[in-house]
Short mmCIF file of C-alpha atoms in Angstrom, two decimals:
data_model
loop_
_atom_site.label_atom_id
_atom_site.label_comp_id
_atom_site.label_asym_id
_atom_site.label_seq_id
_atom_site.Cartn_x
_atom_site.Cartn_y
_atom_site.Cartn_z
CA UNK T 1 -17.64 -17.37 23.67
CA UNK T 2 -15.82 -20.34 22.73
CA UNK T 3 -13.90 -21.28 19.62
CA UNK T 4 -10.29 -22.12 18.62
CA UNK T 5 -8.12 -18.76 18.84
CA UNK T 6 -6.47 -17.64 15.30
CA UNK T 7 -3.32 -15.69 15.01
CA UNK T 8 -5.63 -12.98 12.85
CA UNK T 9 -7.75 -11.97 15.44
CA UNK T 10 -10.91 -12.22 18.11
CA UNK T 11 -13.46 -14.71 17.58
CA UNK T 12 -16.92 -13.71 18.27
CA UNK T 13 -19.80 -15.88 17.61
CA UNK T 14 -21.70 -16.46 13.82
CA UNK T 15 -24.51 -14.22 14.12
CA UNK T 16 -27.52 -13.67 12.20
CA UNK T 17 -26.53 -10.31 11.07
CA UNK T 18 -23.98 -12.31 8.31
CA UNK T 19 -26.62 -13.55 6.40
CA UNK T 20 -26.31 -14.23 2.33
CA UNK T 21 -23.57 -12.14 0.88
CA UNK T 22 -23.24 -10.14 -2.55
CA UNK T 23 -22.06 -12.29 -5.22
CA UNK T 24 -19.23 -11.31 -7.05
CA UNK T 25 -19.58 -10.21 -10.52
CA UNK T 26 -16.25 -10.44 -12.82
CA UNK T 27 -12.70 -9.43 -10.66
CA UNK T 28 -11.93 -6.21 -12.75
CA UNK T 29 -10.43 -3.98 -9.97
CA UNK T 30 -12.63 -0.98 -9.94
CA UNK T 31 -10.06 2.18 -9.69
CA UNK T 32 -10.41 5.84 -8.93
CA UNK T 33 -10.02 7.75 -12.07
CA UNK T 34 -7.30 10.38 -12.36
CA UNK T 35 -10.11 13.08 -11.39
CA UNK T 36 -11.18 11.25 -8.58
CA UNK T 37 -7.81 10.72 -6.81
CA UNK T 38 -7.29 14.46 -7.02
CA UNK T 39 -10.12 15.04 -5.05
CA UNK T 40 -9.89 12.36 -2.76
CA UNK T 41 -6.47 13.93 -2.40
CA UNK T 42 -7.12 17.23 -1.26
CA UNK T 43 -10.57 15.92 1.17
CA UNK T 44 -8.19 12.36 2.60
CA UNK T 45 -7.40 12.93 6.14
CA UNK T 46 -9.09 16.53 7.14
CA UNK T 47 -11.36 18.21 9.35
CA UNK T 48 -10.34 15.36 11.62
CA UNK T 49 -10.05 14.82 15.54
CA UNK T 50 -6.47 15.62 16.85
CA UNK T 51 -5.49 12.06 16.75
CA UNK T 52 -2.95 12.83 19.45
CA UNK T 53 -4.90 12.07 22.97
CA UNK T 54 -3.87 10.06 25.85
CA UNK T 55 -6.34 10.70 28.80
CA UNK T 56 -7.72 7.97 30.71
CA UNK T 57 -5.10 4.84 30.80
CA UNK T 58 -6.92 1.11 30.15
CA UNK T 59 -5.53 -1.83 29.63
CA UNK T 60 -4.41 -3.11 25.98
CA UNK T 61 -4.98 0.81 25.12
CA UNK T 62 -7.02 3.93 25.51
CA UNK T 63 -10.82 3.43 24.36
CA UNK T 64 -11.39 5.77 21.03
CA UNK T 65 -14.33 8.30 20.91
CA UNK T 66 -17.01 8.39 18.16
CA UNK T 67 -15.64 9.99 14.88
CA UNK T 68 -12.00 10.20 16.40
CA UNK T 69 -10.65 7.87 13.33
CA UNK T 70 -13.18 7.48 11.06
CA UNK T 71 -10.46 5.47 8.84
CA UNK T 72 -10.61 2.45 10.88
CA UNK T 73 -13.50 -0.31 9.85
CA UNK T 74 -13.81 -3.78 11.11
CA UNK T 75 -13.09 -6.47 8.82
CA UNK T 76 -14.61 -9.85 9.32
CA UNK T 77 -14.72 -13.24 8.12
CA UNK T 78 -16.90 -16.73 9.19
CA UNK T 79 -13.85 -19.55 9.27
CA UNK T 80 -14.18 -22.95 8.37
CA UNK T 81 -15.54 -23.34 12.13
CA UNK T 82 -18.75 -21.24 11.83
CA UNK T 83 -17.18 -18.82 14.15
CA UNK T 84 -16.87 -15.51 13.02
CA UNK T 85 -12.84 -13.71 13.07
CA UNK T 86 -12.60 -10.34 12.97
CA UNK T 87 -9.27 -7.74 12.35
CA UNK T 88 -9.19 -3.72 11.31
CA UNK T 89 -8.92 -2.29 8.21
CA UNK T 90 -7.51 1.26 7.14
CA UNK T 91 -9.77 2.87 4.75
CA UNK T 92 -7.98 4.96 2.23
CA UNK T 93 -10.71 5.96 -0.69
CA UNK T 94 -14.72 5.76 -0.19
CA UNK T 95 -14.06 1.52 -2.06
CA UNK T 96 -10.56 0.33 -0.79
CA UNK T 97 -9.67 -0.84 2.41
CA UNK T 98 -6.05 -1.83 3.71
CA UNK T 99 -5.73 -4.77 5.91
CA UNK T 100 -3.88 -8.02 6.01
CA UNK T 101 -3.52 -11.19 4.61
CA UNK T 102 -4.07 -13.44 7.84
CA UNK T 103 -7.44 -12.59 8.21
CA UNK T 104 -8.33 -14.63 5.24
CA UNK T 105 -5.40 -17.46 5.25
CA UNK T 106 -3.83 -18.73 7.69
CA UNK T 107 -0.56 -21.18 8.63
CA UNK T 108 -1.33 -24.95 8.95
CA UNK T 109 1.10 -27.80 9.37
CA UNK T 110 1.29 -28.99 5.80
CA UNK T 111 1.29 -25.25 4.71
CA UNK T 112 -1.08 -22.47 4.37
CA UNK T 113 -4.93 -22.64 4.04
CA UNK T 114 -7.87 -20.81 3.12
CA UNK T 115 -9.36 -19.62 6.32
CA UNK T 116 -12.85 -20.23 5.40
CA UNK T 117 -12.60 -23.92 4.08
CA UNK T 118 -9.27 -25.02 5.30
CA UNK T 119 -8.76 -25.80 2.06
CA UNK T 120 -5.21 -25.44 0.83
CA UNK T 121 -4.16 -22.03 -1.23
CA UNK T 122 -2.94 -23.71 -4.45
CA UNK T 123 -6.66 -25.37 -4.87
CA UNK T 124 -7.67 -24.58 -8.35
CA UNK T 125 -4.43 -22.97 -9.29
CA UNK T 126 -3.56 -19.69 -7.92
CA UNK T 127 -4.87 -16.17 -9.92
CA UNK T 128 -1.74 -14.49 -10.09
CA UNK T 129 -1.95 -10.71 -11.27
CA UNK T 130 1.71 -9.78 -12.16
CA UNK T 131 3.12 -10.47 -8.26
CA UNK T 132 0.05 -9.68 -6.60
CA UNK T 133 -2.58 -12.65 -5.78
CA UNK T 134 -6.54 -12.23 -6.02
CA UNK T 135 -8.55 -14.12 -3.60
CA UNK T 136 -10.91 -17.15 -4.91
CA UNK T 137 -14.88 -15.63 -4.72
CA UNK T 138 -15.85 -18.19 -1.42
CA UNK T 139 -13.08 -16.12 0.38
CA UNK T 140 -14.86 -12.66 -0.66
CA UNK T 141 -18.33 -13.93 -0.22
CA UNK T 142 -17.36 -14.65 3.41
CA UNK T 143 -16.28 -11.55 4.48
CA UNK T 144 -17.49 -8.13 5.06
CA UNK T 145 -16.65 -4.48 6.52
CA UNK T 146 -18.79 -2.78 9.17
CA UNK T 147 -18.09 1.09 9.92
CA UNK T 148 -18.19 3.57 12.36
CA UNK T 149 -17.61 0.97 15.29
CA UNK T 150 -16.27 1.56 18.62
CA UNK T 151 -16.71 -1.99 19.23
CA UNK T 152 -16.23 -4.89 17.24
CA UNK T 153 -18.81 -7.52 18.56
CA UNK T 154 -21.19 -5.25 18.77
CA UNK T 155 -22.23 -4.62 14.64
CA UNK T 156 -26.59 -4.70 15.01
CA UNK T 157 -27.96 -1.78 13.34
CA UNK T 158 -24.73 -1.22 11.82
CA UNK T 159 -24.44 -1.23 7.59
CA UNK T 160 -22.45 -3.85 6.44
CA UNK T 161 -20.64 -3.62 3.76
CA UNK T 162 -20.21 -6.76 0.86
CA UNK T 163 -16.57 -7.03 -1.00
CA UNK T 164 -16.23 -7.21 -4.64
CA UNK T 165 -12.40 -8.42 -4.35
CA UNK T 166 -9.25 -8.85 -2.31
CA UNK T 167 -5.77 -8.76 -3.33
CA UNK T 168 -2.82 -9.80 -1.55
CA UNK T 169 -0.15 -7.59 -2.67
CA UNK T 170 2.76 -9.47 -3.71
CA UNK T 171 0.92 -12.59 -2.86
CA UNK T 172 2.04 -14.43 -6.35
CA UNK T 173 5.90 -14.10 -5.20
CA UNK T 174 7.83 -17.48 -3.85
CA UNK T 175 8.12 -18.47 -1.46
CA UNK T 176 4.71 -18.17 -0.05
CA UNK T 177 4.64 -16.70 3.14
CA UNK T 178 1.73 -14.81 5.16
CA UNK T 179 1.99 -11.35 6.93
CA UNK T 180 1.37 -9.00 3.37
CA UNK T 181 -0.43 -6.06 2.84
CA UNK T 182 -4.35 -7.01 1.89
CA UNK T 183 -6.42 -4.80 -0.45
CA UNK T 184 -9.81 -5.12 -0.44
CA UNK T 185 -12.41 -3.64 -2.73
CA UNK T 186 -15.94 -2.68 -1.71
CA UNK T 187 -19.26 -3.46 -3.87
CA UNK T 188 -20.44 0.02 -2.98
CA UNK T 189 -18.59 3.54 -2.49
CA UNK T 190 -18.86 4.44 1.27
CA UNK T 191 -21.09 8.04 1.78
CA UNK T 192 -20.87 10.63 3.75
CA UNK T 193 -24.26 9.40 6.18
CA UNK T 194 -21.72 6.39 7.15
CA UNK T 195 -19.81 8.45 9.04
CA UNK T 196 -16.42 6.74 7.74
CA UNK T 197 -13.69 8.97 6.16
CA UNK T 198 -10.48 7.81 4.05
CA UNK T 199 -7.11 8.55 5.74
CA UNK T 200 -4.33 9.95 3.46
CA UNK T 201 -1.45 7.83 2.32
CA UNK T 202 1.88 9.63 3.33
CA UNK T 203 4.19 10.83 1.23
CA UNK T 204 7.40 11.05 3.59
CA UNK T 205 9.31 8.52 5.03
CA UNK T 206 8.03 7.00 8.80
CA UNK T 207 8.93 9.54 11.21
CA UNK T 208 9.78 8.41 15.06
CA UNK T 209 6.46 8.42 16.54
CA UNK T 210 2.90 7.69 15.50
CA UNK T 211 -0.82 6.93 17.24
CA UNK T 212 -2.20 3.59 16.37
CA UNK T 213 -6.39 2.86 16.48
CA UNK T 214 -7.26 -1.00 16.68
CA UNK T 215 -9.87 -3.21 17.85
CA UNK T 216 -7.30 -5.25 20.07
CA UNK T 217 -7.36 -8.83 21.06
CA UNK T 218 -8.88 -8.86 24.21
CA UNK T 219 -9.22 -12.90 24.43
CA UNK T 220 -10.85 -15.30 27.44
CA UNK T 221 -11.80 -13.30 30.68
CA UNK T 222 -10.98 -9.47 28.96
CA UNK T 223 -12.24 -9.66 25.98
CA UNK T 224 -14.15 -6.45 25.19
CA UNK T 225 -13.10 -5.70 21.28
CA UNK T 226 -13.45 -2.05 22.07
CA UNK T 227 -11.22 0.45 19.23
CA UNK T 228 -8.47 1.51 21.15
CA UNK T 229 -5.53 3.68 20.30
CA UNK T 230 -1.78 3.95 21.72
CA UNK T 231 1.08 5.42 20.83
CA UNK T 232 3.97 4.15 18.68
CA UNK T 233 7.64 4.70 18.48
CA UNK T 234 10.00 3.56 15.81
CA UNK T 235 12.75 0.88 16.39
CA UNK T 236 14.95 -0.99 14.29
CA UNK T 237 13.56 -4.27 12.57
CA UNK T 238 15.16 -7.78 13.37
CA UNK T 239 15.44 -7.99 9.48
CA UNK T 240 15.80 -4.40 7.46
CA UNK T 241 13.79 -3.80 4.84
CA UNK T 242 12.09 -1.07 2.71
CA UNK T 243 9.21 -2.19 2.04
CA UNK T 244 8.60 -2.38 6.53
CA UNK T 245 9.22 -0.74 9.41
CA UNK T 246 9.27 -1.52 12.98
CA UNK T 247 7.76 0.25 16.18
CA UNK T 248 7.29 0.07 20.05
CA UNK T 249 4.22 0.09 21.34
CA UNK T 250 2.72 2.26 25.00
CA UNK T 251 0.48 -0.76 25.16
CA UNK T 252 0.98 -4.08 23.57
CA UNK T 253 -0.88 -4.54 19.94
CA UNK T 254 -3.06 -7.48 19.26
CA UNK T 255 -4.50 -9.79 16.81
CA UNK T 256 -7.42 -7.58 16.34
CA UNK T 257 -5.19 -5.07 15.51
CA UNK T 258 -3.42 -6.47 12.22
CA UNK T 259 -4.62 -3.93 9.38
CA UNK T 260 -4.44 -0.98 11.47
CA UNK T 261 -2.72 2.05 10.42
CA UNK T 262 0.22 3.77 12.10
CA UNK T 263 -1.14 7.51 11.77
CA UNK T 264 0.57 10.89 12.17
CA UNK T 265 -0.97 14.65 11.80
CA UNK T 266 1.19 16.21 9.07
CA UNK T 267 -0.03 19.73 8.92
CA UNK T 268 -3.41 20.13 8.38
CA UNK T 269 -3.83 15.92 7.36
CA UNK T 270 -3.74 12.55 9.36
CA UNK T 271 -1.86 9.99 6.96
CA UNK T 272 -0.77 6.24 7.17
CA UNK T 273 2.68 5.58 7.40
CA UNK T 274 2.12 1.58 7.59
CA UNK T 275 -0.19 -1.11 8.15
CA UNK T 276 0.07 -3.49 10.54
CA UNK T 277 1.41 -6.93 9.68
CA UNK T 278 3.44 -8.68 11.77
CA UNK T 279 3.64 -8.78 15.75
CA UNK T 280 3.57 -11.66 19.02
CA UNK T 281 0.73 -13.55 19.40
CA UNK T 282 0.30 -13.61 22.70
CA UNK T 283 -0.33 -9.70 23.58
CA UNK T 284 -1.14 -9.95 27.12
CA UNK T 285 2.20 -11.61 27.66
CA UNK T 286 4.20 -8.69 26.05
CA UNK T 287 6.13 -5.55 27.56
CA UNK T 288 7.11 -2.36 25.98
CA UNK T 289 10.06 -3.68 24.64
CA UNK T 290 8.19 -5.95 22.07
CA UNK T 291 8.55 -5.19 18.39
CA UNK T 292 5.65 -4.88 15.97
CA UNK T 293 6.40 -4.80 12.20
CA UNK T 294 4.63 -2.81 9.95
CA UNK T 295 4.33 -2.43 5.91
CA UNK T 296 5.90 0.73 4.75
CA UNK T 297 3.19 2.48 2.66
CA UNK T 298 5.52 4.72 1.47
CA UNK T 299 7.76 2.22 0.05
CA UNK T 300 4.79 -0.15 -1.42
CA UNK T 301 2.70 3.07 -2.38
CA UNK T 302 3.10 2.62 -6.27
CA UNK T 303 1.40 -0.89 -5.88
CA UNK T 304 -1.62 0.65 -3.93
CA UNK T 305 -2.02 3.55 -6.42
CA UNK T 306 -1.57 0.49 -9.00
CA UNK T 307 -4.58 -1.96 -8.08
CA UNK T 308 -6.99 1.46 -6.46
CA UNK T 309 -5.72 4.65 -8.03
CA UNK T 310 -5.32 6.51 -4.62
CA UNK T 311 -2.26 7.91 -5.75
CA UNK T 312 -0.74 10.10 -3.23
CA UNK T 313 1.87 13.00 -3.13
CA UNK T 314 4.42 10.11 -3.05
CA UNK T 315 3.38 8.29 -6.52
CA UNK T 316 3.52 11.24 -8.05
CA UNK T 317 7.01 11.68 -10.62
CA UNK T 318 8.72 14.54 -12.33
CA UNK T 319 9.09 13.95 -16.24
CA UNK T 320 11.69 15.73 -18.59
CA UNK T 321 11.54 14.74 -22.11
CA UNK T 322 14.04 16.41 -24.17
CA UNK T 323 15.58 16.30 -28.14
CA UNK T 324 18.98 16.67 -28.85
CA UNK T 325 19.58 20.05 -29.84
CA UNK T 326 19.14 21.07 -33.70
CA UNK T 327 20.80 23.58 -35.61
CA UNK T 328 19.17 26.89 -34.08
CA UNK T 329 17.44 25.56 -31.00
CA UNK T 330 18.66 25.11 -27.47
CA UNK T 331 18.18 22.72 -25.02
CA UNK T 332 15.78 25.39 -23.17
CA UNK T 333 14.02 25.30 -26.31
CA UNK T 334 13.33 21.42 -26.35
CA UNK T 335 13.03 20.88 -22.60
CA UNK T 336 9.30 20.31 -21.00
CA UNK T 337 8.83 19.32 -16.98
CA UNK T 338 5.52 18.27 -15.73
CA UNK T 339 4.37 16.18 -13.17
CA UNK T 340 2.14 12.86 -14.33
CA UNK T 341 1.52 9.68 -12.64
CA UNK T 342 3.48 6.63 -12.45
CA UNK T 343 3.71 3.90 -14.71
CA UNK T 344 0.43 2.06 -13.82
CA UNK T 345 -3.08 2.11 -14.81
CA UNK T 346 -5.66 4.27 -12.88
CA UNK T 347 -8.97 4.50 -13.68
CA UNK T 348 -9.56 4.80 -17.69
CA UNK T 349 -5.86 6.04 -18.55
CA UNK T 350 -3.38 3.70 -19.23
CA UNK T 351 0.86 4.51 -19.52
CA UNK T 352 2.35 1.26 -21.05
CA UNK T 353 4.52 -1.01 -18.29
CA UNK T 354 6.79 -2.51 -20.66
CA UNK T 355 9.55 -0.15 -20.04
CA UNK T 356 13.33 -0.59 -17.95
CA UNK T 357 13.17 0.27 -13.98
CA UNK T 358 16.06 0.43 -11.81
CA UNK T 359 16.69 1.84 -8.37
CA UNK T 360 19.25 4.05 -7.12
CA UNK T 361 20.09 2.94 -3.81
CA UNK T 362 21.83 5.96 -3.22
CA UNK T 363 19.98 8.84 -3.67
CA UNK T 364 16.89 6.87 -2.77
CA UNK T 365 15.48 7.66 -6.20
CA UNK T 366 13.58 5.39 -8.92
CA UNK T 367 14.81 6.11 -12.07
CA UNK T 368 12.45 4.46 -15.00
CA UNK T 369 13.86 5.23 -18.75
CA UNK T 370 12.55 4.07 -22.08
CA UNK T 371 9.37 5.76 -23.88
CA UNK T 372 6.27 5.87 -22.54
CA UNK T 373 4.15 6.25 -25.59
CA UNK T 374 5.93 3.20 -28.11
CA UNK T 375 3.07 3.85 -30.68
CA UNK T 376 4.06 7.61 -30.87
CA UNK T 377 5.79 8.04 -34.03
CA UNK T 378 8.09 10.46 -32.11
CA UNK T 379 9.02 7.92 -29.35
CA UNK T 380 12.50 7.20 -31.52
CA UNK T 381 13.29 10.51 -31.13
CA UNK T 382 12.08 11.37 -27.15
CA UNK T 383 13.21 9.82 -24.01
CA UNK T 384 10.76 9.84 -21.27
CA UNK T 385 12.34 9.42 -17.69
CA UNK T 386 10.57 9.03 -14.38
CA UNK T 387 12.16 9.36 -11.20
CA UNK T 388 10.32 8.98 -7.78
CA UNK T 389 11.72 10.67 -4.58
CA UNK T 390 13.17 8.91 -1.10
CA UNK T 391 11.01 5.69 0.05
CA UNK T 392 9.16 4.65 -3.19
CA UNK T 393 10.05 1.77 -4.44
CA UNK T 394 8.72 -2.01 -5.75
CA UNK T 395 8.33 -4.59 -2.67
CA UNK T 396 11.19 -6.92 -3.13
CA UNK T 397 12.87 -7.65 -6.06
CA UNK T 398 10.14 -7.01 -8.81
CA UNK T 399 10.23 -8.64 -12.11
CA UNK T 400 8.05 -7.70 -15.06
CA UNK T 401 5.53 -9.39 -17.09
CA UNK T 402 5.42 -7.20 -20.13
CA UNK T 403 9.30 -6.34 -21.18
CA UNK T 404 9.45 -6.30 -24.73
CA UNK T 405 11.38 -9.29 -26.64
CA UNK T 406 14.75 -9.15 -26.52
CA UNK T 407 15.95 -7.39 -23.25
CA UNK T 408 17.64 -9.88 -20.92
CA UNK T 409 19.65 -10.07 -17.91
CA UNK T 410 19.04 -7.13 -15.44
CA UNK T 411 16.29 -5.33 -17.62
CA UNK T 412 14.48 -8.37 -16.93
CA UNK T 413 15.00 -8.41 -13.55
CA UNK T 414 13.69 -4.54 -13.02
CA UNK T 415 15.85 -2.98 -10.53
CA UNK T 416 19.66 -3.94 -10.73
CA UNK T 417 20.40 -2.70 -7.01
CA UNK T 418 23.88 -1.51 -8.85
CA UNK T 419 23.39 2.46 -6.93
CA UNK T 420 24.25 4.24 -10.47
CA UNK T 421 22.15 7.76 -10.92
CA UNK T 422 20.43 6.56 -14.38
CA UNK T 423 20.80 3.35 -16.71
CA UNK T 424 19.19 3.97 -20.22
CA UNK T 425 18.35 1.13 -22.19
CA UNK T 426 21.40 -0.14 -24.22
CA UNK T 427 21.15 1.20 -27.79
CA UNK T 428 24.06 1.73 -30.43
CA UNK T 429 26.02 4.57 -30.47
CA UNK T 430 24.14 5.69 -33.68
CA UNK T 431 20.95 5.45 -31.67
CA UNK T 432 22.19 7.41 -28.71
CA UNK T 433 23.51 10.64 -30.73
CA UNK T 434 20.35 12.17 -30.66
CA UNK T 435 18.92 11.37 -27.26
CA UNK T 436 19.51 13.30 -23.79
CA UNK T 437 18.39 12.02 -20.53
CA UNK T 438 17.57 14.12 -17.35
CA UNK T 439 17.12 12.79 -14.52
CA UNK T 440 15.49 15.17 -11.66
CA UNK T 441 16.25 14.00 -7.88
CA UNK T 442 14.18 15.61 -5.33
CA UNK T 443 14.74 13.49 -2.58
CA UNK T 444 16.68 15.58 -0.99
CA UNK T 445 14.40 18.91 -2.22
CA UNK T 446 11.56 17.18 -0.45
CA UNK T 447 13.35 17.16 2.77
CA UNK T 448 14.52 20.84 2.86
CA UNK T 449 11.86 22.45 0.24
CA UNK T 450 15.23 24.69 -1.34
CA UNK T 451 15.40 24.52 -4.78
CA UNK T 452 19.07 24.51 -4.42
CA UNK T 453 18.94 20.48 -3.36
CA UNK T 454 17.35 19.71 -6.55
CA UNK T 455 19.99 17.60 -8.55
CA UNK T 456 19.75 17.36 -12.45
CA UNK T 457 21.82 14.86 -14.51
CA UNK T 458 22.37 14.56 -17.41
CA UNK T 459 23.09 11.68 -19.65
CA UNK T 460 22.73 11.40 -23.68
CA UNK T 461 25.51 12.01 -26.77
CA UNK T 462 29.41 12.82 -25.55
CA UNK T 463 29.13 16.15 -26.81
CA UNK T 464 26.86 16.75 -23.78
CA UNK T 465 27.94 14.49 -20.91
#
């Protein structure tokens, strides 16, 4: 085996098996619809292996059985040298696929490159959508997912899967940097006969331990690219963040292993708490002391269930819309709680994105205010507020693309970072008599499950404040 070593993972030599690819037609992102994330929701993650096994000690990680995490796929792409690079990927719905960004760009001196040309990103202009950046179609037609493998050099006989597109989440945002979440979308919807299963996307915030599957590094006189799992324990990050988290490893993670998920049984489900993004390069050199960073699924999950429609337990937001009272009605009377999704488009249905957000540091809470139907003829009258529990959030500091004209300052910015429970858009005081705003927090709730911890406030004319 011979070939220069990347940071993104083992290199294996260009075999026949990669022969012509799929050619992309149009870069659409192909979403679940609303009915189809509520049944990937309730299959994601079951009838699987205990993912909680530590028998028979090897090094860089214990070897994984057959079918013992069915969410893990090899992702691989041939590099500008003919050689062939290969990382995991996290499979979340029967077309999406987590991974990472190195895998298909990578650091030079004068800045960062295509992996598959060399040439450099900003080469015909970059395809920005909103933050989030969508990968040119030589970068897709080089790449492509195998499943069900206990070994990554070893794909004959093995399907492989073509992509249709890949999108760096967040991507688009200066300055350019590497180590983001990747999203990539398949051609074709995995089936059952391919013995690969979608993992859940948690809904909770990381919890101190998890079990990690990855098709390690392995380089030079011990490289075997076998799946492997360990066991991972949280730590603090160098630099704090939401949108990551950092862990410990039993044995050291590799370059392989970029893209793999940091799993946990939560009752009767394995979920992903994070992807792997960020680690040392040279694994063999590393103790247990070294630090591996991870993006926080929970915290980035809105911009997953934006550009796939898995929407998980976590995406999911508690709406109150409410009139002022009238002569003879109460506020009871008025008053309607439901849960919908989040403001993003999944599948066919589409909730306008044009409204304020802004984040309560606090309470951990997402408060987004404004109405979510514009063309209603009743929107005047109705407030529509969405708040999303502990750990959801936007990945940095998000701006918008489609605020209507005239809001400035920190509307336009999206989340003011101020810590204050609600902020309605400003309106006169005429314009406010007639409006209330509720705001239900249930991060707290979510912790302890007693309805006593749910908070309501309230915020509208002074007669009711």
């Amino acid at each position: 085996m011979e070939g220069v070593p990347f940071h993104c993972g083992t290199m294996i030599s260009t075999s026949a098996a990669f022969g012509a690819l799929f050619l992309i037609v149009g870069l659409n992102a192909i979403k679940l619809t609303v009915e189809e994330n509520e049944r990937l929701q309730k299959t994601c993650g079951v009838n699987m292996k205990e993912v909680y096994r530590y028998s028979r000690k090897v090094l860089n990680g214990t070897a994984a059985h057959a079918g013992e995490s069915p969410w893990s796929v090899a992702v691989y792409l041939t590099d500008a040298h003919a050689k062939t690079v290969y990382t995991t990927g996290t499979l979340i719905s029967d077309l999406h696929i987590l991974t990472y960004d190195s895998i298909f760009l990578t650091n030079s001196t004068d800045g960062i490159r295509f992996r598959d040309n060399m040439d450099p990103i900003g080469t015909g202009g970059l395809n920005c959508e909103g933050h989030n950046l969508v990968l040119p179609k030589h970068v897709v037609r080089k790449t492509s997912v195998f499943l069900d493998m206990l070994r990554a050099d070893r794909f004959s006989g093995k399907d492989r899967l073509s992509l249709r597109k890949v999108t760096v989440v967040g991507g688009c945002k200066r300055p350019f940097r590497l180590n983001r979440l990747a999203v990539v979308e398949l051609t074709k919807a995995v089936t059952a006969k391919q013995k690969a299963r979608p993992i859940c996307i948690a809904a909770s915030v990381p919890t101190p331990s998890y079990t990690f599957y990855g098709y390690g590094d392995n380089r030079g006189d011990v490289m075997d690219a076998t799946l492997r799992h360990t066991k991972l324990s949280l730590t603090p990050c160098p630099v704090p963040s939401k949108d990551i988290f950092c862990v410990t490893a039993q044995n050291p993670l590799c370059n392989g292993d970029f893209g793999g998920a940091a799993a946990r049984r939560i009752a009767d489900t394995v979920q992903a708490f994070g992807v792997y993004i960020d680690g040392p390069f040279e694994c063999a050199q590393l103790d247990e002391n070294a630090v591996f960073t991870f993006a926080n699924l929970t915290a980035i999950a809105r911009s997953v269930c934006s550009l796939t429609g898995v929407c998980g337990e976590s995406t999911l937001v508690t709406t109150t819309t409410t009139t002022a009272p009238t002569s003879g009605t109460t506020t009871s009377d008025v008053e309607r709680e439901e849960e919908e999704w989040p403001d993003v488009e999944i599948g066919t249905k589409r909730v306008t994105n044009s409204d304020v957000i802004e984040n309560d540091s606090e309470s951990g809470s997402v408060t987004k205010t404004g109405s979510a139907h514009p063309e209603s003829s009743e929107a005047d009258n109705k407030t529509t507020a969405y708040s999303i529990g502990t750990g959801v959030g936007v990945e940095e500091t998000r701006g918008t693309s489609s605020k209507p004209s005239g809001e400035t300052g920190s509307q336009q910015d999206g989340f003011t970072g101020t810590g204050s429970p609600v902020a309605c858009p400003v309106k006169s005081e005429d314009e406010t008599d007639n409006d209330i705003h509720i705001t239900i927090k249930l991060a707290k709730y979510r912790k302890t499950g007693d309805p006593k911890d749910i908070v309501h406030i309230f915020r509208g004319p002074k007669s009711y404040a």
